[in-house]
Amino acid sequence: MDLGLRGRRALITGGSRGIGLAIAGALAAEGTAVGLVARETAGLAAAAERLAVRGAPVAIAAADVTDTAALGRAVDEIASSLGGLDHLVANAGGTVGSGNLTSSGPGEFAATLALNAGHAAELIRAGLPHLRSAGGGSVVIISSITGMRPAPRTAYAAAKAAEIQLAATAAQELASAGIRVNAVSPGSIMFPGGSWEAFARDNPEDFAEFEATQFPFGRLGRLEEVADVVAFLLSERASWVSGANIVVDGAQRYPSARRFD
């Protein structure tokens, strides 16, 4: 299916690896110019080199997404490089500290909220003038099934729930500008260098039980299975989808192999 994304311009935070890079690859394969934002310049350069074979323009900008001023500069820099923006993907996220109230340090809960929902809101705010200049556009926020089904890490779960609500509410606020906003909530995704690969290496018995009991298809998800859904949601093929939270988890049961202490 031609998604009609050729010639469009998309910015992805956390775009140098994992789900973010997979999304960039899916969009580049559709002929979309992609802009990547991440903290490390070396990782961004390596990602851009990998994407270059797709033939679509690639721009990069290094920034800590929790630094509002730096994120705004990165958005403007990429918009300038690509000649504007049509799509935003708020993918950067994670947990600061342990993520649980009983073991976290001061400020870590708030920092986790800032890294996830806070950065997503600031990305939309910074990108809004460019989307308006383009006559509208679409936004996807990468949340998690942990935002829907309580599981360890408490701060991460709360932050991801906030992202789902942010997408639903922003969709109402921005509809008059012709901008759609959706959330995508992946389940557990396995990829080289990812957190589940590390968990499986460090906790083989717990991981084996997790994989055997929580996944009806007998495996964790793959990067491309998330990226393809995001590409569809950004496209005009999903023109009547806004304010939704699309779960991409293969009917996963419990969200995590981790347990509270």
PDB file of N, CA and C in Angstrom, residues 150-252:
ATOM      1  N   PRO A 150      -0.964  -1.408  35.211  1.00  0.00           N
ATOM      2  CA  PRO A 150       0.066  -1.136  36.215  1.00  0.00           C
ATOM      3  C   PRO A 150       1.120  -2.234  36.309  1.00  0.00           C
ATOM      4  N   ALA A 151       2.363  -1.802  36.379  1.00  0.00           N
ATOM      5  CA  ALA A 151       3.504  -2.722  36.485  1.00  0.00           C
ATOM      6  C   ALA A 151       4.692  -1.926  36.975  1.00  0.00           C
ATOM      7  N   PRO A 152       5.696  -2.598  37.529  1.00  0.00           N
ATOM      8  CA  PRO A 152       6.915  -1.864  37.880  1.00  0.00           C
ATOM      9  C   PRO A 152       7.467  -1.190  36.631  1.00  0.00           C
ATOM     10  N   ARG A 153       7.861  -0.185  36.731  1.00  0.00           N
ATOM     11  CA  ARG A 153       8.344   0.968  37.384  1.00  0.00           C
ATOM     12  C   ARG A 153       7.239   2.018  37.471  1.00  0.00           C
ATOM     13  N   THR A 154       6.918   2.433  38.697  1.00  0.00           N
ATOM     14  CA  THR A 154       5.776   3.307  38.941  1.00  0.00           C
ATOM     15  C   THR A 154       5.869   4.621  38.171  1.00  0.00           C
ATOM     16  N   ALA A 155       7.011   5.268  38.199  1.00  0.00           N
ATOM     17  CA  ALA A 155       7.155   6.555  37.520  1.00  0.00           C
ATOM     18  C   ALA A 155       6.964   6.412  36.011  1.00  0.00           C
ATOM     19  N   TYR A 156       7.530   5.362  35.439  1.00  0.00           N
ATOM     20  CA  TYR A 156       7.400   5.118  34.005  1.00  0.00           C
ATOM     21  C   TYR A 156       5.940   4.867  33.643  1.00  0.00           C
ATOM     22  N   ALA A 157       5.249   4.063  34.459  1.00  0.00           N
ATOM     23  CA  ALA A 157       3.837   3.769  34.193  1.00  0.00           C
ATOM     24  C   ALA A 157       3.008   5.045  34.207  1.00  0.00           C
ATOM     25  N   ALA A 158       3.237   5.893  35.202  1.00  0.00           N
ATOM     26  CA  ALA A 158       2.489   7.146  35.294  1.00  0.00           C
ATOM     27  C   ALA A 158       2.808   8.067  34.120  1.00  0.00           C
ATOM     28  N   ALA A 159       4.080   8.128  33.722  1.00  0.00           N
ATOM     29  CA  ALA A 159       4.483   8.987  32.610  1.00  0.00           C
ATOM     30  C   ALA A 159       3.872   8.516  31.298  1.00  0.00           C
ATOM     31  N   LYS A 160       3.822   7.215  31.092  1.00  0.00           N
ATOM     32  CA  LYS A 160       3.254   6.692  29.856  1.00  0.00           C
ATOM     33  C   LYS A 160       1.738   6.850  29.821  1.00  0.00           C
ATOM     34  N   ALA A 161       1.093   6.755  30.987  1.00  0.00           N
ATOM     35  CA  ALA A 161      -0.337   7.045  31.042  1.00  0.00           C
ATOM     36  C   ALA A 161      -0.598   8.504  30.689  1.00  0.00           C
ATOM     37  N   ALA A 162       0.277   9.390  31.155  1.00  0.00           N
ATOM     38  CA  ALA A 162       0.149  10.810  30.830  1.00  0.00           C
ATOM     39  C   ALA A 162       0.286  11.043  29.328  1.00  0.00           C
ATOM     40  N   GLU A 163       1.156  10.291  28.671  1.00  0.00           N
ATOM     41  CA  GLU A 163       1.323  10.455  27.225  1.00  0.00           C
ATOM     42  C   GLU A 163       0.060  10.051  26.464  1.00  0.00           C
ATOM     43  N   ILE A 164      -0.593   9.001  26.916  1.00  0.00           N
ATOM     44  CA  ILE A 164      -1.835   8.572  26.262  1.00  0.00           C
ATOM     45  C   ILE A 164      -2.895   9.662  26.385  1.00  0.00           C
ATOM     46  N   GLN A 165      -3.009  10.246  27.578  1.00  0.00           N
ATOM     47  CA  GLN A 165      -3.970  11.329  27.787  1.00  0.00           C
ATOM     48  C   GLN A 165      -3.570  12.577  27.015  1.00  0.00           C
ATOM     49  N   LEU A 166      -2.266  12.848  26.928  1.00  0.00           N
ATOM     50  CA  LEU A 166      -1.790  13.986  26.154  1.00  0.00           C
ATOM     51  C   LEU A 166      -2.221  13.866  24.697  1.00  0.00           C
ATOM     52  N   ALA A 167      -2.055  12.690  24.121  1.00  0.00           N
ATOM     53  CA  ALA A 167      -2.450  12.490  22.723  1.00  0.00           C
ATOM     54  C   ALA A 167      -3.949  12.718  22.537  1.00  0.00           C
ATOM     55  N   ALA A 168      -4.751  12.187  23.447  1.00  0.00           N
ATOM     56  CA  ALA A 168      -6.201  12.328  23.324  1.00  0.00           C
ATOM     57  C   ALA A 168      -6.628  13.792  23.441  1.00  0.00           C
ATOM     58  N   THR A 169      -6.019  14.507  24.364  1.00  0.00           N
ATOM     59  CA  THR A 169      -6.399  15.898  24.595  1.00  0.00           C
ATOM     60  C   THR A 169      -5.846  16.823  23.514  1.00  0.00           C
ATOM     61  N   ALA A 170      -4.583  16.611  23.125  1.00  0.00           N
ATOM     62  CA  ALA A 170      -3.997  17.431  22.064  1.00  0.00           C
ATOM     63  C   ALA A 170      -4.743  17.242  20.750  1.00  0.00           C
ATOM     64  N   ALA A 171      -5.260  16.055  20.513  1.00  0.00           N
ATOM     65  CA  ALA A 171      -6.039  15.807  19.288  1.00  0.00           C
ATOM     66  C   ALA A 171      -7.256  16.719  19.233  1.00  0.00           C
ATOM     67  N   GLN A 172      -7.888  16.949  20.385  1.00  0.00           N
ATOM     68  CA  GLN A 172      -9.031  17.858  20.434  1.00  0.00           C
ATOM     69  C   GLN A 172      -8.589  19.303  20.215  1.00  0.00           C
ATOM     70  N   GLU A 173      -7.491  19.673  20.853  1.00  0.00           N
ATOM     71  CA  GLU A 173      -7.033  21.060  20.786  1.00  0.00           C
ATOM     72  C   GLU A 173      -6.548  21.446  19.392  1.00  0.00           C
ATOM     73  N   LEU A 174      -5.910  20.510  18.695  1.00  0.00           N
ATOM     74  CA  LEU A 174      -5.237  20.852  17.440  1.00  0.00           C
ATOM     75  C   LEU A 174      -6.038  20.492  16.191  1.00  0.00           C
ATOM     76  N   ALA A 175      -7.204  19.908  16.358  1.00  0.00           N
ATOM     77  CA  ALA A 175      -7.988  19.490  15.186  1.00  0.00           C
ATOM     78  C   ALA A 175      -8.329  20.669  14.288  1.00  0.00           C
ATOM     79  N   SER A 176      -8.605  21.830  14.878  1.00  0.00           N
ATOM     80  CA  SER A 176      -8.983  22.986  14.061  1.00  0.00           C
ATOM     81  C   SER A 176      -7.840  23.463  13.174  1.00  0.00           C
ATOM     82  N   ALA A 177      -6.608  23.064  13.523  1.00  0.00           N
ATOM     83  CA  ALA A 177      -5.445  23.409  12.700  1.00  0.00           C
ATOM     84  C   ALA A 177      -5.134  22.314  11.686  1.00  0.00           C
ATOM     85  N   GLY A 178      -5.985  21.298  11.602  1.00  0.00           N
ATOM     86  CA  GLY A 178      -5.758  20.207  10.661  1.00  0.00           C
ATOM     87  C   GLY A 178      -4.659  19.270  11.102  1.00  0.00           C
ATOM     88  N   ILE A 179      -4.449  19.162  12.407  1.00  0.00           N
ATOM     89  CA  ILE A 179      -3.373  18.324  12.949  1.00  0.00           C
ATOM     90  C   ILE A 179      -3.980  17.168  13.738  1.00  0.00           C
ATOM     91  N   ARG A 180      -3.613  15.955  13.363  1.00  0.00           N
ATOM     92  CA  ARG A 180      -4.049  14.759  14.082  1.00  0.00           C
ATOM     93  C   ARG A 180      -2.968  14.359  15.095  1.00  0.00           C
ATOM     94  N   VAL A 181      -3.408  13.827  16.236  1.00  0.00           N
ATOM     95  CA  VAL A 181      -2.475  13.365  17.259  1.00  0.00           C
ATOM     96  C   VAL A 181      -2.945  12.004  17.758  1.00  0.00           C
ATOM     97  N   ASN A 182      -2.046  11.047  17.764  1.00  0.00           N
ATOM     98  CA  ASN A 182      -2.356   9.708  18.264  1.00  0.00           C
ATOM     99  C   ASN A 182      -1.206   9.198  19.129  1.00  0.00           C
ATOM    100  N   ALA A 183      -1.513   8.229  19.958  1.00  0.00           N
ATOM    101  CA  ALA A 183      -0.493   7.515  20.724  1.00  0.00           C
ATOM    102  C   ALA A 183      -0.381   6.096  20.197  1.00  0.00           C
ATOM    103  N   VAL A 184       0.802   5.534  20.292  1.00  0.00           N
ATOM    104  CA  VAL A 184       1.033   4.117  20.015  1.00  0.00           C
ATOM    105  C   VAL A 184       1.643   3.512  21.274  1.00  0.00           C
ATOM    106  N   SER A 185       1.053   2.429  21.748  1.00  0.00           N
ATOM    107  CA  SER A 185       1.532   1.775  22.964  1.00  0.00           C
ATOM    108  C   SER A 185       2.081   0.397  22.627  1.00  0.00           C
ATOM    109  N   PRO A 186       3.398   0.307  22.438  1.00  0.00           N
ATOM    110  CA  PRO A 186       3.987  -1.008  22.185  1.00  0.00           C
ATOM    111  C   PRO A 186       4.002  -1.851  23.459  1.00  0.00           C
ATOM    112  N   GLY A 187       3.991  -3.163  23.246  1.00  0.00           N
ATOM    113  CA  GLY A 187       4.304  -4.078  24.325  1.00  0.00           C
ATOM    114  C   GLY A 187       5.806  -4.230  24.417  1.00  0.00           C
ATOM    115  N   SER A 188       6.249  -5.354  24.916  1.00  0.00           N
ATOM    116  CA  SER A 188       7.688  -5.599  25.078  1.00  0.00           C
ATOM    117  C   SER A 188       8.306  -5.921  23.724  1.00  0.00           C
ATOM    118  N   ILE A 189       9.305  -5.144  23.334  1.00  0.00           N
ATOM    119  CA  ILE A 189       9.944  -5.270  22.020  1.00  0.00           C
ATOM    120  C   ILE A 189      11.392  -5.710  22.204  1.00  0.00           C
ATOM    121  N   MET A 190      11.763  -6.748  21.492  1.00  0.00           N
ATOM    122  CA  MET A 190      13.132  -7.271  21.562  1.00  0.00           C
ATOM    123  C   MET A 190      13.944  -6.759  20.384  1.00  0.00           C
ATOM    124  N   PHE A 191      15.106  -6.180  20.676  1.00  0.00           N
ATOM    125  CA  PHE A 191      16.015  -5.770  19.613  1.00  0.00           C
ATOM    126  C   PHE A 191      17.424  -5.679  20.179  1.00  0.00           C
ATOM    127  N   PRO A 192      18.440  -5.806  19.340  1.00  0.00           N
ATOM    128  CA  PRO A 192      19.831  -5.758  19.810  1.00  0.00           C
ATOM    129  C   PRO A 192      20.137  -4.458  20.539  1.00  0.00           C
ATOM    130  N   GLY A 193      20.698  -4.576  21.733  1.00  0.00           N
ATOM    131  CA  GLY A 193      21.032  -3.415  22.518  1.00  0.00           C
ATOM    132  C   GLY A 193      19.892  -2.860  23.332  1.00  0.00           C
ATOM    133  N   GLY A 194      18.710  -3.467  23.235  1.00  0.00           N
ATOM    134  CA  GLY A 194      17.548  -2.985  23.960  1.00  0.00           C
ATOM    135  C   GLY A 194      17.488  -3.506  25.387  1.00  0.00           C
ATOM    136  N   SER A 195      16.546  -2.976  26.171  1.00  0.00           N
ATOM    137  CA  SER A 195      16.460  -3.319  27.588  1.00  0.00           C
ATOM    138  C   SER A 195      16.057  -4.772  27.802  1.00  0.00           C
ATOM    139  N   TRP A 196      15.232  -5.329  26.908  1.00  0.00           N
ATOM    140  CA  TRP A 196      14.828  -6.723  27.106  1.00  0.00           C
ATOM    141  C   TRP A 196      15.953  -7.690  26.766  1.00  0.00           C
ATOM    142  N   GLU A 197      16.817  -7.337  25.833  1.00  0.00           N
ATOM    143  CA  GLU A 197      17.987  -8.165  25.570  1.00  0.00           C
ATOM    144  C   GLU A 197      18.874  -8.206  26.812  1.00  0.00           C
ATOM    145  N   ALA A 198      19.066  -7.040  27.443  1.00  0.00           N
ATOM    146  CA  ALA A 198      19.880  -6.983  28.660  1.00  0.00           C
ATOM    147  C   ALA A 198      19.228  -7.749  29.796  1.00  0.00           C
ATOM    148  N   PHE A 199      17.912  -7.612  29.937  1.00  0.00           N
ATOM    149  CA  PHE A 199      17.214  -8.325  31.003  1.00  0.00           C
ATOM    150  C   PHE A 199      17.320  -9.835  30.806  1.00  0.00           C
ATOM    151  N   ALA A 200      17.165 -10.288  29.567  1.00  0.00           N
ATOM    152  CA  ALA A 200      17.260 -11.721  29.279  1.00  0.00           C
ATOM    153  C   ALA A 200      18.644 -12.259  29.594  1.00  0.00           C
ATOM    154  N   ARG A 201      19.667 -11.465  29.317  1.00  0.00           N
ATOM    155  CA  ARG A 201      21.037 -11.881  29.610  1.00  0.00           C
ATOM    156  C   ARG A 201      21.288 -11.953  31.117  1.00  0.00           C
ATOM    157  N   ASP A 202      20.755 -10.974  31.851  1.00  0.00           N
ATOM    158  CA  ASP A 202      21.036 -10.892  33.284  1.00  0.00           C
ATOM    159  C   ASP A 202      20.093 -11.739  34.132  1.00  0.00           C
ATOM    160  N   ASN A 203      18.907 -12.037  33.601  1.00  0.00           N
ATOM    161  CA  ASN A 203      17.894 -12.782  34.358  1.00  0.00           C
ATOM    162  C   ASN A 203      17.272 -13.862  33.470  1.00  0.00           C
ATOM    163  N   PRO A 204      18.057 -14.832  33.038  1.00  0.00           N
ATOM    164  CA  PRO A 204      17.574 -15.785  32.036  1.00  0.00           C
ATOM    165  C   PRO A 204      16.346 -16.581  32.472  1.00  0.00           C
ATOM    166  N   GLU A 205      16.276 -16.985  33.723  1.00  0.00           N
ATOM    167  CA  GLU A 205      15.132 -17.786  34.165  1.00  0.00           C
ATOM    168  C   GLU A 205      13.852 -16.946  34.211  1.00  0.00           C
ATOM    169  N   ASP A 206      13.959 -15.735  34.758  1.00  0.00           N
ATOM    170  CA  ASP A 206      12.793 -14.853  34.806  1.00  0.00           C
ATOM    171  C   ASP A 206      12.317 -14.504  33.402  1.00  0.00           C
ATOM    172  N   PHE A 207      13.264 -14.248  32.496  1.00  0.00           N
ATOM    173  CA  PHE A 207      12.875 -13.897  31.136  1.00  0.00           C
ATOM    174  C   PHE A 207      12.207 -15.073  30.430  1.00  0.00           C
ATOM    175  N   ALA A 208      12.743 -16.262  30.612  1.00  0.00           N
ATOM    176  CA  ALA A 208      12.169 -17.444  29.964  1.00  0.00           C
ATOM    177  C   ALA A 208      10.723 -17.655  30.420  1.00  0.00           C
ATOM    178  N   GLU A 209      10.472 -17.463  31.705  1.00  0.00           N
ATOM    179  CA  GLU A 209       9.094 -17.600  32.219  1.00  0.00           C
ATOM    180  C   GLU A 209       8.190 -16.522  31.644  1.00  0.00           C
ATOM    181  N   PHE A 210       8.720 -15.303  31.588  1.00  0.00           N
ATOM    182  CA  PHE A 210       7.975 -14.171  31.029  1.00  0.00           C
ATOM    183  C   PHE A 210       7.573 -14.449  29.584  1.00  0.00           C
ATOM    184  N   GLU A 211       8.521 -14.855  28.779  1.00  0.00           N
ATOM    185  CA  GLU A 211       8.248 -15.109  27.363  1.00  0.00           C
ATOM    186  C   GLU A 211       7.291 -16.265  27.180  1.00  0.00           C
ATOM    187  N   ALA A 212       7.413 -17.275  28.014  1.00  0.00           N
ATOM    188  CA  ALA A 212       6.586 -18.474  27.867  1.00  0.00           C
ATOM    189  C   ALA A 212       5.143 -18.273  28.331  1.00  0.00           C
ATOM    190  N   THR A 213       4.926 -17.327  29.263  1.00  0.00           N
ATOM    191  CA  THR A 213       3.596 -17.222  29.871  1.00  0.00           C
ATOM    192  C   THR A 213       2.804 -15.979  29.480  1.00  0.00           C
ATOM    193  N   GLN A 214       3.460 -14.932  28.986  1.00  0.00           N
ATOM    194  CA  GLN A 214       2.773 -13.658  28.781  1.00  0.00           C
ATOM    195  C   GLN A 214       2.525 -13.302  27.329  1.00  0.00           C
ATOM    196  N   PHE A 215       2.942 -14.154  26.396  1.00  0.00           N
ATOM    197  CA  PHE A 215       2.836 -13.832  24.974  1.00  0.00           C
ATOM    198  C   PHE A 215       2.114 -14.949  24.224  1.00  0.00           C
ATOM    199  N   PRO A 216       0.871 -14.732  23.836  1.00  0.00           N
ATOM    200  CA  PRO A 216       0.132 -15.775  23.120  1.00  0.00           C
ATOM    201  C   PRO A 216       0.834 -16.276  21.857  1.00  0.00           C
ATOM    202  N   PHE A 217       1.635 -15.420  21.207  1.00  0.00           N
ATOM    203  CA  PHE A 217       2.357 -15.839  20.007  1.00  0.00           C
ATOM    204  C   PHE A 217       3.725 -16.429  20.320  1.00  0.00           C
ATOM    205  N   GLY A 218       4.068 -16.496  21.600  1.00  0.00           N
ATOM    206  CA  GLY A 218       5.296 -17.162  22.007  1.00  0.00           C
ATOM    207  C   GLY A 218       6.569 -16.361  21.808  1.00  0.00           C
ATOM    208  N   ARG A 219       6.465 -15.062  21.610  1.00  0.00           N
ATOM    209  CA  ARG A 219       7.652 -14.237  21.397  1.00  0.00           C
ATOM    210  C   ARG A 219       7.338 -12.794  21.736  1.00  0.00           C
ATOM    211  N   LEU A 220       8.405 -11.994  21.925  1.00  0.00           N
ATOM    212  CA  LEU A 220       8.263 -10.553  22.079  1.00  0.00           C
ATOM    213  C   LEU A 220       8.091  -9.914  20.703  1.00  0.00           C
ATOM    214  N   GLY A 221       7.709  -8.640  20.710  1.00  0.00           N
ATOM    215  CA  GLY A 221       7.501  -7.933  19.456  1.00  0.00           C
ATOM    216  C   GLY A 221       8.801  -7.560  18.773  1.00  0.00           C
ATOM    217  N   ARG A 222       8.683  -7.135  17.498  1.00  0.00           N
ATOM    218  CA  ARG A 222       9.824  -6.710  16.699  1.00  0.00           C
ATOM    219  C   ARG A 222       9.691  -5.234  16.370  1.00  0.00           C
ATOM    220  N   LEU A 223      10.821  -4.596  16.125  1.00  0.00           N
ATOM    221  CA  LEU A 223      10.840  -3.162  15.854  1.00  0.00           C
ATOM    222  C   LEU A 223       9.937  -2.783  14.688  1.00  0.00           C
ATOM    223  N   GLU A 224      10.023  -3.531  13.605  1.00  0.00           N
ATOM    224  CA  GLU A 224       9.260  -3.167  12.410  1.00  0.00           C
ATOM    225  C   GLU A 224       7.756  -3.259  12.626  1.00  0.00           C
ATOM    226  N   GLU A 225       7.343  -4.071  13.603  1.00  0.00           N
ATOM    227  CA  GLU A 225       5.909  -4.210  13.869  1.00  0.00           C
ATOM    228  C   GLU A 225       5.344  -2.957  14.525  1.00  0.00           C
ATOM    229  N   VAL A 226       6.166  -2.218  15.213  1.00  0.00           N
ATOM    230  CA  VAL A 226       5.765  -0.918  15.750  1.00  0.00           C
ATOM    231  C   VAL A 226       5.912   0.162  14.680  1.00  0.00           C
ATOM    232  N   ALA A 227       7.025   0.153  13.979  1.00  0.00           N
ATOM    233  CA  ALA A 227       7.318   1.198  13.001  1.00  0.00           C
ATOM    234  C   ALA A 227       6.272   1.261  11.899  1.00  0.00           C
ATOM    235  N   ASP A 228       5.798   0.121  11.436  1.00  0.00           N
ATOM    236  CA  ASP A 228       4.812   0.111  10.360  1.00  0.00           C
ATOM    237  C   ASP A 228       3.486   0.734  10.797  1.00  0.00           C
ATOM    238  N   VAL A 229       3.112   0.514  12.052  1.00  0.00           N
ATOM    239  CA  VAL A 229       1.876   1.115  12.569  1.00  0.00           C
ATOM    240  C   VAL A 229       2.024   2.627  12.661  1.00  0.00           C
ATOM    241  N   VAL A 230       3.179   3.082  13.130  1.00  0.00           N
ATOM    242  CA  VAL A 230       3.414   4.520  13.235  1.00  0.00           C
ATOM    243  C   VAL A 230       3.373   5.176  11.850  1.00  0.00           C
ATOM    244  N   ALA A 231       4.010   4.565  10.872  1.00  0.00           N
ATOM    245  CA  ALA A 231       3.999   5.119   9.515  1.00  0.00           C
ATOM    246  C   ALA A 231       2.571   5.244   8.989  1.00  0.00           C
ATOM    247  N   PHE A 232       1.755   4.240   9.227  1.00  0.00           N
ATOM    248  CA  PHE A 232       0.357   4.304   8.801  1.00  0.00           C
ATOM    249  C   PHE A 232      -0.375   5.450   9.484  1.00  0.00           C
ATOM    250  N   LEU A 233      -0.212   5.583  10.798  1.00  0.00           N
ATOM    251  CA  LEU A 233      -0.917   6.629  11.532  1.00  0.00           C
ATOM    252  C   LEU A 233      -0.508   8.027  11.085  1.00  0.00           C
ATOM    253  N   LEU A 234       0.744   8.202  10.714  1.00  0.00           N
ATOM    254  CA  LEU A 234       1.198   9.504  10.239  1.00  0.00           C
ATOM    255  C   LEU A 234       0.616   9.841   8.871  1.00  0.00           C
ATOM    256  N   SER A 235       0.297   8.842   8.102  1.00  0.00           N
ATOM    257  CA  SER A 235      -0.103   9.038   6.713  1.00  0.00           C
ATOM    258  C   SER A 235      -1.569   9.449   6.590  1.00  0.00           C
ATOM    259  N   GLU A 236      -1.917   9.937   5.408  1.00  0.00           N
ATOM    260  CA  GLU A 236      -3.303  10.300   5.127  1.00  0.00           C
ATOM    261  C   GLU A 236      -4.205   9.075   5.012  1.00  0.00           C
ATOM    262  N   ARG A 237      -3.638   7.894   4.943  1.00  0.00           N
ATOM    263  CA  ARG A 237      -4.446   6.680   4.993  1.00  0.00           C
ATOM    264  C   ARG A 237      -5.162   6.554   6.332  1.00  0.00           C
ATOM    265  N   ALA A 238      -4.656   7.259   7.334  1.00  0.00           N
ATOM    266  CA  ALA A 238      -5.275   7.263   8.665  1.00  0.00           C
ATOM    267  C   ALA A 238      -5.924   8.616   8.945  1.00  0.00           C
ATOM    268  N   SER A 239      -6.467   9.238   7.915  1.00  0.00           N
ATOM    269  CA  SER A 239      -6.960  10.612   8.018  1.00  0.00           C
ATOM    270  C   SER A 239      -8.090  10.796   9.024  1.00  0.00           C
ATOM    271  N   TRP A 240      -8.797   9.730   9.363  1.00  0.00           N
ATOM    272  CA  TRP A 240      -9.915   9.853  10.301  1.00  0.00           C
ATOM    273  C   TRP A 240      -9.597   9.194  11.640  1.00  0.00           C
ATOM    274  N   VAL A 241      -8.297   9.030  11.917  1.00  0.00           N
ATOM    275  CA  VAL A 241      -7.852   8.486  13.195  1.00  0.00           C
ATOM    276  C   VAL A 241      -7.119   9.580  13.950  1.00  0.00           C
ATOM    277  N   SER A 242      -7.702  10.035  15.047  1.00  0.00           N
ATOM    278  CA  SER A 242      -7.070  11.046  15.878  1.00  0.00           C
ATOM    279  C   SER A 242      -7.572  10.895  17.308  1.00  0.00           C
ATOM    280  N   GLY A 243      -6.676  11.138  18.260  1.00  0.00           N
ATOM    281  CA  GLY A 243      -7.031  10.980  19.662  1.00  0.00           C
ATOM    282  C   GLY A 243      -7.052   9.539  20.109  1.00  0.00           C
ATOM    283  N   ALA A 244      -6.519   8.641  19.296  1.00  0.00           N
ATOM    284  CA  ALA A 244      -6.560   7.210  19.606  1.00  0.00           C
ATOM    285  C   ALA A 244      -5.258   6.757  20.266  1.00  0.00           C
ATOM    286  N   ASN A 245      -5.353   5.640  20.943  1.00  0.00           N
ATOM    287  CA  ASN A 245      -4.165   4.958  21.463  1.00  0.00           C
ATOM    288  C   ASN A 245      -4.153   3.569  20.839  1.00  0.00           C
ATOM    289  N   ILE A 246      -3.220   3.336  19.949  1.00  0.00           N
ATOM    290  CA  ILE A 246      -3.151   2.065  19.229  1.00  0.00           C
ATOM    291  C   ILE A 246      -2.166   1.145  19.949  1.00  0.00           C
ATOM    292  N   VAL A 247      -2.668   0.018  20.414  1.00  0.00           N
ATOM    293  CA  VAL A 247      -1.845  -0.944  21.151  1.00  0.00           C
ATOM    294  C   VAL A 247      -1.195  -1.908  20.163  1.00  0.00           C
ATOM    295  N   VAL A 248       0.117  -2.067  20.279  1.00  0.00           N
ATOM    296  CA  VAL A 248       0.875  -2.957  19.398  1.00  0.00           C
ATOM    297  C   VAL A 248       1.650  -3.914  20.300  1.00  0.00           C
ATOM    298  N   ASP A 249       0.972  -4.978  20.743  1.00  0.00           N
ATOM    299  CA  ASP A 249       1.588  -5.843  21.752  1.00  0.00           C
ATOM    300  C   ASP A 249       1.342  -7.335  21.552  1.00  0.00           C
ATOM    301  N   GLY A 250       0.735  -7.724  20.415  1.00  0.00           N
ATOM    302  CA  GLY A 250       0.508  -9.150  20.188  1.00  0.00           C
ATOM    303  C   GLY A 250      -0.330  -9.794  21.278  1.00  0.00           C
ATOM    304  N   ALA A 251      -1.259  -9.025  21.879  1.00  0.00           N
ATOM    305  CA  ALA A 251      -2.128  -9.516  22.951  1.00  0.00           C
ATOM    306  C   ALA A 251      -1.353  -9.915  24.210  1.00  0.00           C
ATOM    307  N   GLN A 252      -0.227  -9.216  24.430  1.00  0.00           N
ATOM    308  CA  GLN A 252       0.576  -9.471  25.628  1.00  0.00           C
ATOM    309  C   GLN A 252      -0.271  -9.347  26.885  1.00  0.00           C
TER     310      GLN A 252
END
